[in-house]
Every structure is written in C-alpha cells, then in structure tokens.
Short mmCIF file of C-alpha atoms in Angstrom, two decimals:
data_model
loop_
_atom_site.label_atom_id
_atom_site.label_comp_id
_atom_site.label_asym_id
_atom_site.label_seq_id
_atom_site.Cartn_x
_atom_site.Cartn_y
_atom_site.Cartn_z
CA MET A 112 11.25 -19.28 14.44
CA LYS A 113 11.13 -22.55 15.62
CA ASN A 114 8.51 -24.66 13.12
CA LEU A 115 8.12 -21.91 10.91
CA ILE A 116 8.50 -21.76 7.53
CA LEU A 117 6.82 -18.62 6.13
CA ARG A 118 6.07 -18.20 2.76
CA GLY A 119 3.44 -16.01 0.50
CA ILE A 120 2.43 -14.80 -2.67
CA VAL A 121 1.03 -11.89 -3.72
CA VAL A 122 -2.44 -12.17 -5.87
CA GLY A 123 -5.33 -10.28 -7.69
CA PRO A 124 -5.96 -5.99 -8.59
CA VAL A 125 -4.19 -4.60 -5.39
CA GLN A 126 -1.52 -7.15 -4.45
CA THR A 127 -2.99 -8.73 -1.62
CA ASN A 128 -0.04 -10.57 0.51
CA CYS A 129 -1.15 -14.64 0.53
CA TYR A 130 0.76 -15.92 3.45
CA PHE A 131 1.27 -19.93 3.49
CA LEU A 132 2.22 -20.73 7.40
CA LYS A 133 4.11 -24.41 7.16
CA ASN A 134 4.58 -26.18 9.99
CA LYS A 135 8.49 -27.82 9.95
CA GLU A 136 6.86 -30.76 11.79
CA THR A 137 3.68 -31.43 10.82
CA VAL A 138 4.09 -30.08 7.47
CA GLU A 139 0.71 -28.60 7.71
CA ILE A 140 0.08 -25.56 6.38
CA LEU A 141 -2.54 -22.24 6.95
CA ILE A 142 -3.59 -19.80 4.39
CA VAL A 143 -4.26 -16.52 5.48
CA ASP A 144 -6.25 -14.50 3.08
CA PRO A 145 -6.45 -16.07 0.03
CA GLY A 146 -7.38 -13.04 -2.00
CA ALA A 147 -7.99 -13.97 -5.41
CA GLN A 148 -6.42 -16.41 -8.07
CA GLU A 149 -6.79 -19.67 -6.33
CA GLU A 150 -4.96 -20.94 -8.84
CA ARG A 151 -1.95 -19.97 -8.82
CA ILE A 152 -1.65 -20.24 -5.28
CA GLU A 153 -2.67 -23.75 -5.27
CA ALA A 154 0.29 -23.87 -7.63
CA ALA A 155 2.00 -22.40 -4.70
CA LEU A 156 1.16 -24.57 -2.30
CA ALA A 157 2.02 -27.73 -4.69
CA LYS A 158 5.78 -26.05 -4.99
CA LEU A 159 5.92 -25.44 -0.92
CA GLY A 160 5.21 -29.62 -0.55
CA GLY A 161 2.76 -29.47 2.76
CA LYS A 162 -0.85 -30.57 3.50
CA PRO A 163 -3.22 -27.56 3.88
CA ALA A 164 -5.12 -27.61 6.95
CA GLY A 165 -7.00 -24.38 7.51
CA ILE A 166 -7.83 -21.14 6.45
CA LEU A 167 -7.53 -17.82 7.96
CA LEU A 168 -9.31 -14.42 7.22
CA THR A 169 -7.97 -11.47 8.97
CA HIS A 170 -10.77 -9.47 7.89
CA GLY A 171 -14.03 -10.04 4.71
CA HIS A 172 -12.91 -7.70 2.40
CA TYR A 173 -13.01 -8.58 -1.70
CA ASP A 174 -9.33 -8.27 -1.70
CA HIS A 175 -8.32 -10.62 0.77
CA ILE A 176 -11.31 -13.17 0.46
CA CYS A 177 -12.42 -14.00 -2.54
CA ALA A 178 -10.21 -17.08 -3.79
CA ALA A 179 -11.35 -18.46 -0.16
CA ASN A 180 -14.14 -20.80 -1.15
CA GLU A 181 -12.73 -22.21 -4.01
CA LEU A 182 -9.77 -23.40 -2.16
CA ARG A 183 -11.72 -25.03 0.52
CA GLU A 184 -13.70 -26.95 -1.49
CA TYR A 185 -10.19 -27.77 -3.27
CA TYR A 186 -8.23 -28.95 -0.15
CA LYS A 187 -11.19 -29.91 2.01
CA ILE A 188 -10.38 -27.65 4.61
CA PRO A 189 -11.86 -25.05 7.15
CA VAL A 190 -12.28 -22.04 6.86
CA TYR A 191 -11.37 -19.14 10.30
CA ALA A 192 -12.64 -15.83 10.45
CA PRO A 193 -13.45 -13.40 13.35
CA LYS A 194 -16.75 -13.24 14.35
CA THR A 195 -17.27 -9.89 14.57
CA GLU A 196 -16.70 -9.67 10.58
CA GLU A 197 -19.91 -12.16 10.02
CA LYS A 198 -21.59 -9.02 8.90
CA LEU A 199 -19.50 -7.86 6.51
CA MET A 200 -18.42 -10.98 4.63
CA THR A 201 -21.48 -12.20 3.83
CA ASP A 202 -22.67 -9.17 2.06
CA PRO A 203 -21.16 -8.23 -1.00
CA MET A 204 -21.86 -4.46 -0.54
CA TRP A 205 -20.29 -4.39 2.93
CA ASN A 206 -17.31 -6.10 1.17
CA LEU A 207 -16.80 -4.64 -2.00
CA SER A 208 -16.75 -7.15 -4.50
CA GLY A 209 -20.24 -6.45 -5.96
CA ALA A 210 -19.48 -2.52 -6.35
CA TRP A 211 -15.36 -3.19 -6.72
CA SER A 212 -14.73 -6.20 -8.29
CA GLY A 213 -18.28 -6.54 -10.21
CA GLN A 214 -18.38 -9.94 -9.00
CA PRO A 215 -20.52 -10.43 -5.55
CA TYR A 216 -19.19 -12.50 -3.94
CA THR A 217 -19.87 -14.13 0.31
CA VAL A 218 -17.80 -16.37 2.58
CA LYS A 219 -19.28 -18.39 5.13
CA ALA A 220 -16.55 -19.63 7.87
CA ASP A 221 -16.34 -22.98 8.96
CA HIS A 222 -15.68 -21.21 12.73
CA TRP A 223 -15.98 -17.78 13.77
CA LEU A 224 -13.42 -16.56 16.22
CA GLU A 225 -13.64 -14.45 19.57
CA ASP A 226 -10.88 -11.68 20.51
CA GLY A 227 -8.37 -13.00 22.75
CA GLN A 228 -9.50 -16.89 21.60
CA GLU A 229 -6.30 -19.22 21.67
CA GLU A 230 -6.62 -21.69 18.75
CA THR A 231 -4.02 -24.79 17.65
CA LEU A 232 -3.61 -24.67 14.11
CA ALA A 233 -1.80 -26.59 12.06
CA GLY A 234 0.40 -27.84 15.32
CA PHE A 235 0.54 -23.43 16.46
CA SER A 236 -0.49 -21.11 19.01
CA VAL A 237 -2.34 -18.64 17.54
CA THR A 238 -4.11 -15.93 19.10
CA VAL A 239 -7.19 -13.79 17.47
CA LEU A 240 -6.81 -10.09 18.44
CA HIS A 241 -9.55 -8.17 17.68
CA SER A 242 -7.97 -4.92 16.06
CA PRO A 243 -11.73 -2.53 14.90
CA GLY A 244 -10.16 0.37 12.79
CA HIS A 245 -9.64 -0.95 9.11
CA THR A 246 -13.21 -2.57 9.25
CA SER A 247 -15.23 -3.05 12.39
CA GLY A 248 -14.74 -6.46 13.26
CA SER A 249 -11.24 -6.91 11.20
CA CYS A 250 -8.18 -8.84 13.33
CA CYS A 251 -4.48 -9.97 13.52
CA TYR A 252 -3.27 -13.59 13.99
CA TRP A 253 -0.69 -13.75 16.60
CA LEU A 254 2.06 -16.86 16.69
CA LYS A 255 3.64 -15.98 19.81
CA GLU A 256 6.11 -18.77 19.68
CA GLU A 257 6.59 -18.30 16.58
CA GLY A 258 7.31 -14.76 16.80
CA VAL A 259 4.80 -13.59 13.77
CA CYS A 260 1.82 -11.76 13.80
CA MET A 261 -0.49 -11.33 10.34
CA SER A 262 -2.20 -7.81 10.20
CA GLY A 263 -4.01 -8.64 7.36
CA ASP A 264 -4.77 -4.58 6.74
CA THR A 265 -4.26 -2.78 10.70
CA VAL A 266 -0.49 -2.51 10.08
CA PHE A 267 1.07 -1.34 7.08
CA CYS A 268 4.34 -0.99 7.22
CA GLY A 269 5.15 2.88 8.94
CA SER A 270 1.26 2.80 8.30
CA CYS A 271 -1.81 1.72 9.17
CA GLY A 272 -4.90 0.38 6.69
CA ARG A 273 -7.43 2.70 5.48
CA THR A 274 -10.39 3.74 7.40
CA ASP A 275 -13.26 5.49 5.06
CA LEU A 276 -14.48 2.32 3.81
CA PRO A 277 -17.87 0.30 5.56
CA THR A 278 -17.26 -0.04 9.13
CA GLY A 279 -14.09 1.67 8.84
CA SER A 280 -12.72 4.16 11.83
CA MET A 281 -9.64 6.10 12.33
CA SER A 282 -10.13 6.60 16.27
CA GLN A 283 -10.69 2.47 16.49
CA MET A 284 -7.82 1.50 14.29
CA ARG A 285 -5.51 4.39 16.96
CA ASP A 286 -7.45 1.88 19.98
CA SER A 287 -5.94 -0.87 18.25
CA LEU A 288 -2.40 -0.03 16.55
CA HIS A 289 -1.75 1.32 20.76
CA ARG A 290 -3.20 -2.35 21.71
CA LEU A 291 -1.70 -4.21 19.96
CA PHE A 292 1.99 -2.50 19.75
CA GLU A 293 1.61 -2.86 24.18
CA LEU A 294 1.26 -6.67 23.73
CA LEU A 295 3.34 -7.33 21.17
CA PRO A 296 7.68 -8.30 22.20
CA GLY A 297 10.05 -5.67 19.76
CA ASP A 298 10.59 -8.27 17.85
CA THR A 299 7.38 -9.27 16.74
CA ARG A 300 7.57 -9.73 12.74
CA ILE A 301 4.95 -8.35 10.79
CA TYR A 302 3.67 -9.36 8.12
CA PRO A 303 0.78 -7.20 6.61
CA GLY A 304 -1.59 -7.68 3.71
CA HIS A 305 -0.52 -5.35 1.37
CA GLY A 306 3.68 -4.25 1.21
CA GLU A 307 6.64 -5.60 3.00
CA GLU A 308 6.82 -6.85 6.60
CA THR A 309 8.20 -5.31 9.67
CA ASP A 310 8.48 -5.73 12.98
CA ALA A 311 6.61 -4.06 16.29
CA ALA A 312 10.13 -1.80 17.17
CA PHE A 313 9.66 -1.32 14.21
CA GLU A 314 6.22 0.67 14.26
CA LYS A 315 6.82 1.80 17.72
CA ALA A 316 9.07 4.34 16.88
CA HIS A 317 8.00 5.41 13.87
CA ASN A 318 4.66 4.43 13.03
CA PRO A 319 2.57 8.20 12.68
CA TYR A 320 -0.85 7.32 13.62
CA LEU A 321 0.87 5.73 17.33
#
C-alpha cells in the first residue's frame, strides 16, 4: 500500500465489515459499506482523523447500506454505487430491509457507476468491477495502485457470498469469480464484506467455487 491507510469496524446484526480507506497525503477517507450503527462509525472516523470524502456501496443489501443516508447527511458527502444495483437499493423488499430488519430502508446514490469505470476518489484511482452473483448488481472496487480490492459479498476467504437471495445466481457468481481472479494480481489483498481478509493468490489456489 502506497498511500492507503486501511481500517475498519464490524457493524450490525450480521457482522458486516465497514471499511475506511484513508489517503496518507490528502487525509481524505472513503467509507465502504456502512451497514449500520452510524454513531459507532462516526466515532471510529473521529479516532482515525481525516476528512470523509465519499461512501462506496458494493451492493444494496440492507446490512451494507443502512447507515449510508445518515453519514451522507452528517458529513455532506456523496454516495457511489453500481448502476446495476439501483433497483435493489431502492426497493425495501428486494434489499431485505423490510423483511429482515423490520425497518424499511432505501438509498439512492449521488453517483451511479458502470462496470470498468475508473474514478479518482479521495486521491485514489478506483476501478469498478461488476461482479453479479450474490446480487445481479454487485460490484468490487479495485484500487490497483494500492494493491487492494474491496470485494463486498462476492469473495470471502475460501468462499463466496450466498446466491439464494433476490437476484442472486450461482452461475453468475462462478463467472464473476473467474473473471475477477483472471484480472487481479496474486498479491492483491482482498477485503470482504464479512469475515477475514484474504489475497488473490490464496483464492486462486484454494477457493472451491473457482
């Protein structure tokens, strides 16, 4: 990692990883998948120091989005999300907030992103990699120069996200995993939406879904 300081906390009822990507030079911070407990996230950001600059959502399930609106308002920062996930993010039945959390919740991004799109955010070059499978609109965020990929619920350590929820598909998941690991160098650190971090070399050698 050249300019990246990566930190995170676990939030919400299903133990979602919320990450903070801080640029050493600009001291700007990207917040990845703020799924719940906005006050804990705010406290962690205050401890880290720096200036929140944007929120990245890997997909629209409630456990990854349910603090996004509050943090957007508090810090006056934009939300970025994959365009292919717009329907799920804006429908409380599809994103499971209505049925599973009992509190319907939706998010409309300020910037909808396309597959392969490269954006400079908080001083980082961020590439959007559409990775359907867990949901039809899921994506990963690849910071190539920093050697990290934020995989959401596409890649887990030695596994992958479930595909039996609305818009999920195991065949799409397998295609996404093959595409992803053909693209990522082996030393790329992968930070998933749940569980421990891993790297591309380990997954290429050991992930049974490949």
